[in-house]
Short mmCIF file of C-alpha atoms in Angstrom, two decimals:
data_model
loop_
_atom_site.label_atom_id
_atom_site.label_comp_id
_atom_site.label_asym_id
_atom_site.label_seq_id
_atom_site.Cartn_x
_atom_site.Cartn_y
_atom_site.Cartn_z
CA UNK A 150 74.30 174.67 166.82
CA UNK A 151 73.02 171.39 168.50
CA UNK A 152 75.24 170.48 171.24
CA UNK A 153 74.51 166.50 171.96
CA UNK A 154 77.68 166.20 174.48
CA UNK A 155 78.76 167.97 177.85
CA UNK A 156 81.69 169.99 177.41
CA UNK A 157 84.91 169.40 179.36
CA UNK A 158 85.35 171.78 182.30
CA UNK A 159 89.08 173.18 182.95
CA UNK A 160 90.87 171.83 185.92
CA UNK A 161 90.83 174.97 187.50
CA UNK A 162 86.88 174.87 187.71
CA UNK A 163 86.16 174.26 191.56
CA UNK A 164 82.34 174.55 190.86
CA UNK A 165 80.10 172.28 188.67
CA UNK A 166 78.44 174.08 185.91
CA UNK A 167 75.13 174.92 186.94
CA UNK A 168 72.05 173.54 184.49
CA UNK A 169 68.41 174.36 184.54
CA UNK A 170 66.14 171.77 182.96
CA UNK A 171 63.10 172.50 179.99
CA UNK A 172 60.73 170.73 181.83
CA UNK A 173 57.16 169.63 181.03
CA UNK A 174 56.77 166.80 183.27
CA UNK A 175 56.57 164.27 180.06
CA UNK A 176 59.20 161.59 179.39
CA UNK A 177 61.18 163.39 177.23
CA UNK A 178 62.36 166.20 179.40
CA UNK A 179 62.16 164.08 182.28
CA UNK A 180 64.54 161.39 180.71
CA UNK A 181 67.38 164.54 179.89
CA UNK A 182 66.88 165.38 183.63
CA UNK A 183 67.85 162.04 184.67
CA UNK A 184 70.80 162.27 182.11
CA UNK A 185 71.83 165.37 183.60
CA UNK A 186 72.03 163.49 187.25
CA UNK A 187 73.68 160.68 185.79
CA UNK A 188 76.76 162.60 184.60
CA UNK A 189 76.63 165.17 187.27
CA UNK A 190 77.01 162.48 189.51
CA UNK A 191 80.19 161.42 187.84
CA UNK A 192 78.95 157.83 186.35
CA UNK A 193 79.81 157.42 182.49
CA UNK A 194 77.17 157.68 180.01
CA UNK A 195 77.50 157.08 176.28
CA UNK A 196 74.42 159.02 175.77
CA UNK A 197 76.84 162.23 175.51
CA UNK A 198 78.68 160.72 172.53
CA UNK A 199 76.68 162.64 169.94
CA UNK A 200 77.53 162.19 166.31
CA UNK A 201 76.26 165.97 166.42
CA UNK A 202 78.88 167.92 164.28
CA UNK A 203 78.68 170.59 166.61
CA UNK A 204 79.33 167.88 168.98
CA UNK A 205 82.06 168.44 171.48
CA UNK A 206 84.62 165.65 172.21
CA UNK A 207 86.67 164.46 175.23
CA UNK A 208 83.58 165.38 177.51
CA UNK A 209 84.08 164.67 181.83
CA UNK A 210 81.48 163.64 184.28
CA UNK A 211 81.02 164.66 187.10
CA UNK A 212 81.07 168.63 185.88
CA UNK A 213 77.54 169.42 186.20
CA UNK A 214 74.37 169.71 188.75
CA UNK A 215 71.06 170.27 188.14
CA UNK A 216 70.01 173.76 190.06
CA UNK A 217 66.22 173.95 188.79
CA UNK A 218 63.62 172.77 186.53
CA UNK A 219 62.41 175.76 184.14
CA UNK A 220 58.55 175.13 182.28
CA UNK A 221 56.43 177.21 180.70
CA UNK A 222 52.34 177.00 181.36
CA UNK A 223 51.13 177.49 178.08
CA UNK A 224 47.52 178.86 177.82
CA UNK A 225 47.42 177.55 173.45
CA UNK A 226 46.38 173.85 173.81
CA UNK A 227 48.07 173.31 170.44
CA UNK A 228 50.96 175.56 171.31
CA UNK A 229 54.20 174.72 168.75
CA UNK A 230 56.65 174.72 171.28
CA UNK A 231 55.56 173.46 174.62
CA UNK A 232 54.13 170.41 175.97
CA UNK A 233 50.06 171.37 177.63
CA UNK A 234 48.63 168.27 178.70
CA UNK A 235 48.60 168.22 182.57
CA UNK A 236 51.60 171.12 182.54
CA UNK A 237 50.21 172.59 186.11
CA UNK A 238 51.02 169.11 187.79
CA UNK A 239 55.04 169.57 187.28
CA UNK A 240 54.66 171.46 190.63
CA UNK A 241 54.49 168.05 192.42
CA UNK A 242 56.85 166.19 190.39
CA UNK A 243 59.54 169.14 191.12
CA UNK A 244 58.28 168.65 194.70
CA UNK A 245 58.96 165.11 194.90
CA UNK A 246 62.47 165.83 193.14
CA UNK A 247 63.36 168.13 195.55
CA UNK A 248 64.61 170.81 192.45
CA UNK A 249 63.10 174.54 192.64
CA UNK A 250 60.87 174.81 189.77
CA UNK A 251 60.22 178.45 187.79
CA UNK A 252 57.04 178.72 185.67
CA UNK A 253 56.59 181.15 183.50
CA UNK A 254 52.78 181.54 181.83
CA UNK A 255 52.39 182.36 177.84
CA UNK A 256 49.66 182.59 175.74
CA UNK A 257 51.20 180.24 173.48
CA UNK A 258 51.09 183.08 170.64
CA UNK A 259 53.73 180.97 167.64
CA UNK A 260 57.06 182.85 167.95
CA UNK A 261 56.00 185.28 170.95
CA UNK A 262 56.06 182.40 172.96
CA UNK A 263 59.79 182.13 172.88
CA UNK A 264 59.80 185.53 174.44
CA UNK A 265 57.94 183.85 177.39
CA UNK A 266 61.53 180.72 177.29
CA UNK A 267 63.49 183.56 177.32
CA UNK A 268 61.84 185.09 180.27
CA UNK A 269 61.96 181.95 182.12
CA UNK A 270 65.68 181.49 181.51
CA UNK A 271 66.86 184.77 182.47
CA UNK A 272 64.82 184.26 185.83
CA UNK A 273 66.89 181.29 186.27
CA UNK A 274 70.54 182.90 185.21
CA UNK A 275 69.30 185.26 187.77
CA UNK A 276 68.29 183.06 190.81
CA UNK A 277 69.87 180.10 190.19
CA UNK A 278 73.36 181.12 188.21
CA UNK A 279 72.43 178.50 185.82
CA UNK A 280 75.34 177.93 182.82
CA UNK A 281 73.57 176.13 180.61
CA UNK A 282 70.14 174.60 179.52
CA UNK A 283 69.09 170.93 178.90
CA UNK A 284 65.93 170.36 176.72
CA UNK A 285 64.12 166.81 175.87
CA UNK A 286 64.64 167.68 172.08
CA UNK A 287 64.69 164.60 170.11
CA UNK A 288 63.87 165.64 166.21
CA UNK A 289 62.33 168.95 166.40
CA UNK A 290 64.24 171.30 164.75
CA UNK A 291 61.50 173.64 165.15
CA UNK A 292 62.55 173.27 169.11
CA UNK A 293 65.98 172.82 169.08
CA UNK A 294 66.99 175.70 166.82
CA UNK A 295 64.90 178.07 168.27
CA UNK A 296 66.06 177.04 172.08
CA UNK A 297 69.71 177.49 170.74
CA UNK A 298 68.87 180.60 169.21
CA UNK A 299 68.08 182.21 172.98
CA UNK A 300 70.55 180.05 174.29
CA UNK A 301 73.44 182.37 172.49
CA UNK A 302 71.23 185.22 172.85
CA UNK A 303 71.74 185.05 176.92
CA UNK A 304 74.99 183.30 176.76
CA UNK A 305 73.88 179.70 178.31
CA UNK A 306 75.35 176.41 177.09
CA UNK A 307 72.46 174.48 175.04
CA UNK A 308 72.51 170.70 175.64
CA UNK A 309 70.08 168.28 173.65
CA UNK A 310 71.34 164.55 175.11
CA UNK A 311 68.29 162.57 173.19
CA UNK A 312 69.24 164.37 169.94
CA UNK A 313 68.77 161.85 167.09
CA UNK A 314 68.89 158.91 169.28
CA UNK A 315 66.36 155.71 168.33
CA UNK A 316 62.59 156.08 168.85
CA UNK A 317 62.42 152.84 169.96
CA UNK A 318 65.57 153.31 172.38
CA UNK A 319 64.20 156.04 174.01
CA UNK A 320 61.29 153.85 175.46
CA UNK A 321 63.60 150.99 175.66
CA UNK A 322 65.72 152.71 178.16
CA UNK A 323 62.77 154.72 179.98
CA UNK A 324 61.42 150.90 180.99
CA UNK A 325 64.98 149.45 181.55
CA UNK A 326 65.70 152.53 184.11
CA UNK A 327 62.07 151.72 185.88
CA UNK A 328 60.16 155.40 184.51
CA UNK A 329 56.37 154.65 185.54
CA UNK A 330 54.92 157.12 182.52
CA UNK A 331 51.60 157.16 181.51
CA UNK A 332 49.86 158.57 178.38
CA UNK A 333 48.43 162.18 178.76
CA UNK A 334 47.41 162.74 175.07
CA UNK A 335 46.99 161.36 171.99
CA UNK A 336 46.36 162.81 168.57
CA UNK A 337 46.79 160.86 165.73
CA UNK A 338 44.67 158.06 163.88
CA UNK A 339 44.62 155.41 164.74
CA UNK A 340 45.59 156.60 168.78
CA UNK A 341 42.46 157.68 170.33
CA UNK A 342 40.80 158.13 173.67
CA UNK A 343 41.51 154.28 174.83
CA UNK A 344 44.97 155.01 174.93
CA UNK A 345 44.72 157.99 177.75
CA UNK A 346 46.48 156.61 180.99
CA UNK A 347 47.89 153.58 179.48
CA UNK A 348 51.33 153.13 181.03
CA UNK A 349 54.51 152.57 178.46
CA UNK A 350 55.32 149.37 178.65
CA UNK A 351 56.42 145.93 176.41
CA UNK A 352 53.02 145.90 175.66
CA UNK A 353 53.13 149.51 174.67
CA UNK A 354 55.92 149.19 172.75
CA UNK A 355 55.16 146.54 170.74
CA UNK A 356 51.92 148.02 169.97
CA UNK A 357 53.58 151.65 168.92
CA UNK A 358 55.75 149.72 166.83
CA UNK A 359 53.29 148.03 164.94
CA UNK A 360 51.59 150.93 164.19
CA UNK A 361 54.53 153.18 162.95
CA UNK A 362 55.18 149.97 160.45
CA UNK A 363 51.66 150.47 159.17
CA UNK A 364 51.13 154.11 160.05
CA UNK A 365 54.66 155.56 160.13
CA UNK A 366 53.49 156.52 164.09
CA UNK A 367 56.16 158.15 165.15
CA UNK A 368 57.54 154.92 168.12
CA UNK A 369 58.42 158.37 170.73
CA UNK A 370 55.47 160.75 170.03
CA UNK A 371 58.12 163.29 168.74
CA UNK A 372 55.91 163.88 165.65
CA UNK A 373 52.82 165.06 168.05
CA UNK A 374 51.29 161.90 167.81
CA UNK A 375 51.04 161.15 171.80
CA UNK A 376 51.91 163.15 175.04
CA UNK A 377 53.01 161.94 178.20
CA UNK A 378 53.55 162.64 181.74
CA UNK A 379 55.88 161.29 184.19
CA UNK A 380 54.48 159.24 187.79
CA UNK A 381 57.76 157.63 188.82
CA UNK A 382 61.89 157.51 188.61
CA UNK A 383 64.90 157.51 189.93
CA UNK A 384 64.59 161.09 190.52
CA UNK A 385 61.68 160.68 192.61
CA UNK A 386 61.85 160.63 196.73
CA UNK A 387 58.56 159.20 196.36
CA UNK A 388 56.26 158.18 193.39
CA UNK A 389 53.25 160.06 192.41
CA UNK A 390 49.48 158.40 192.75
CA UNK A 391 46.65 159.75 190.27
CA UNK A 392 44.07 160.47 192.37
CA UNK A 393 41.10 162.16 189.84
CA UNK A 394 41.54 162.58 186.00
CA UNK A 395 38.99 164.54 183.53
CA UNK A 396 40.10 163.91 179.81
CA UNK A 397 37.90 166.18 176.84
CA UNK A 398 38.44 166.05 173.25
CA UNK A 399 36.94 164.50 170.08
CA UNK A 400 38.01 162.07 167.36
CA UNK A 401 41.79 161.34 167.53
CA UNK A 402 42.47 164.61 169.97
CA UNK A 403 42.16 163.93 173.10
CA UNK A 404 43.35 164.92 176.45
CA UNK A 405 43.87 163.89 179.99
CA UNK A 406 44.76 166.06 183.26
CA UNK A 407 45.43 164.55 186.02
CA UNK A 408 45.22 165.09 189.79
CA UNK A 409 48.17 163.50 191.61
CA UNK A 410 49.68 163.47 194.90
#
């Protein structure tokens, strides 16, 4: 089940529903997180309107807060679930956020690894009393199911707010709402090393889109074809400077970490 809506608390709730946050520090998870403010904070957002039919209707804001970020530091560079490029620098974004971060480490072994998310979640049940999990999940069913899967397992609400929404949107509204993100990864002809760092932009856009008319480049990188980490927000007390980057790879894999502060 692919929830693409928050559910309506009861009026008798006096407490928001706690949330923790899949984070990798990318755009996708950091975009949910920003979502997840938004309608904690009690503004409206559409974004919650899912056509999902597992979808639930008549959704409040205001209901929800975000109580920590959750990420997992995966040691398989081409793990199936998890984001790797520069995955040890979410400790400074969750700094600058201000949210209490838990990372769990895996080995990135396919399907053990979600033993590692379900560590991670239980650790924040247990500290943080979270309710319910928000992941960057766009198309991945791969993800999505599996993340619901543990999600009933342990009883947590499973919320997906990009599910199925435009590839093109999603970067749309990532430049509308000022996100400074920058490329961390690219693996896919014809993306290669001269992409690393570039910062997604109109320019970028219109480039992507070109390419997924000749290439069928997936616009958002949910196919794998590019990774991405996050520099500024609105979630941000203060934005992050790169101050040293080493990228490795070969051909059309390639990979930068960065050194921020």
């Amino acid at each position: 089940m692919i929830l693409g809506v928050w559910r309506e608390r009861s009026s008798c709730d006096l407490i928001k529903m706690k949330l923790g946050i899949l984070f990798s520090g990318g755009k996708d998870s950091m975009y949910a997180a920003y979502l997840a403010k938004k309608e904690g904070s009690g503004r409206k957002n559409k974004i919650f309107s899912s056509d999902s039919p597992d979808s639930k209707e008549g959704s409040k804001s205001g209901d929800y807060e975000i109580s920590c970020l959750i990420s997992i530091e995966s040691k398989n560079k081409e793990s199936y679930m998890f984001h790797t490029p520069s995955i040890s620098r979410v400790r400074e974004q969750a700094r600058v956020m201000g949210i209490p971060l838990i990372v769990v480490r895996s080995k990135g072994e396919k399907e053990k690894e979600l033993d590692d998310l379900g560590r991670a979640i239980k650790k924040a049940v247990r500290d943080y009393k979270i309710e319910g999990i928000v992941s960057g999940a766009v198309e991945s069913v791969y993800q999505s199911s599996r993340i619901q899967k543990i999600c009933n397992e342990l009883d947590v609400e499973c919320f997906n707010p990009l599910w199925q929404k435009g590839q093109k949107d999603i970067l749309d509204e990532l430049i509308r709402n000022k996100f400074e993100v920058i490329v961390s990864g690219v693996f896919a002809y014809p993306i290669d090393e001269k992409w690393l760092g570039r910062k997604i932009d109109r320019e970028f856009v219109r480039e992507i889109v070109k390419l997924n008319e000749k290439y069928e480049i997936n616009v958002a990188g949910e196919g794998g074809e590019f990774e991405s980490f996050v520099l500024n927000c609105p979630l941000f007390k203060k934005r992050l400077k790169v101050v040293d980057f080493r990228d490795f790879g070969e051909g059309n894999s390639w990979r930068r970490e960065v050194k921020v502060r």
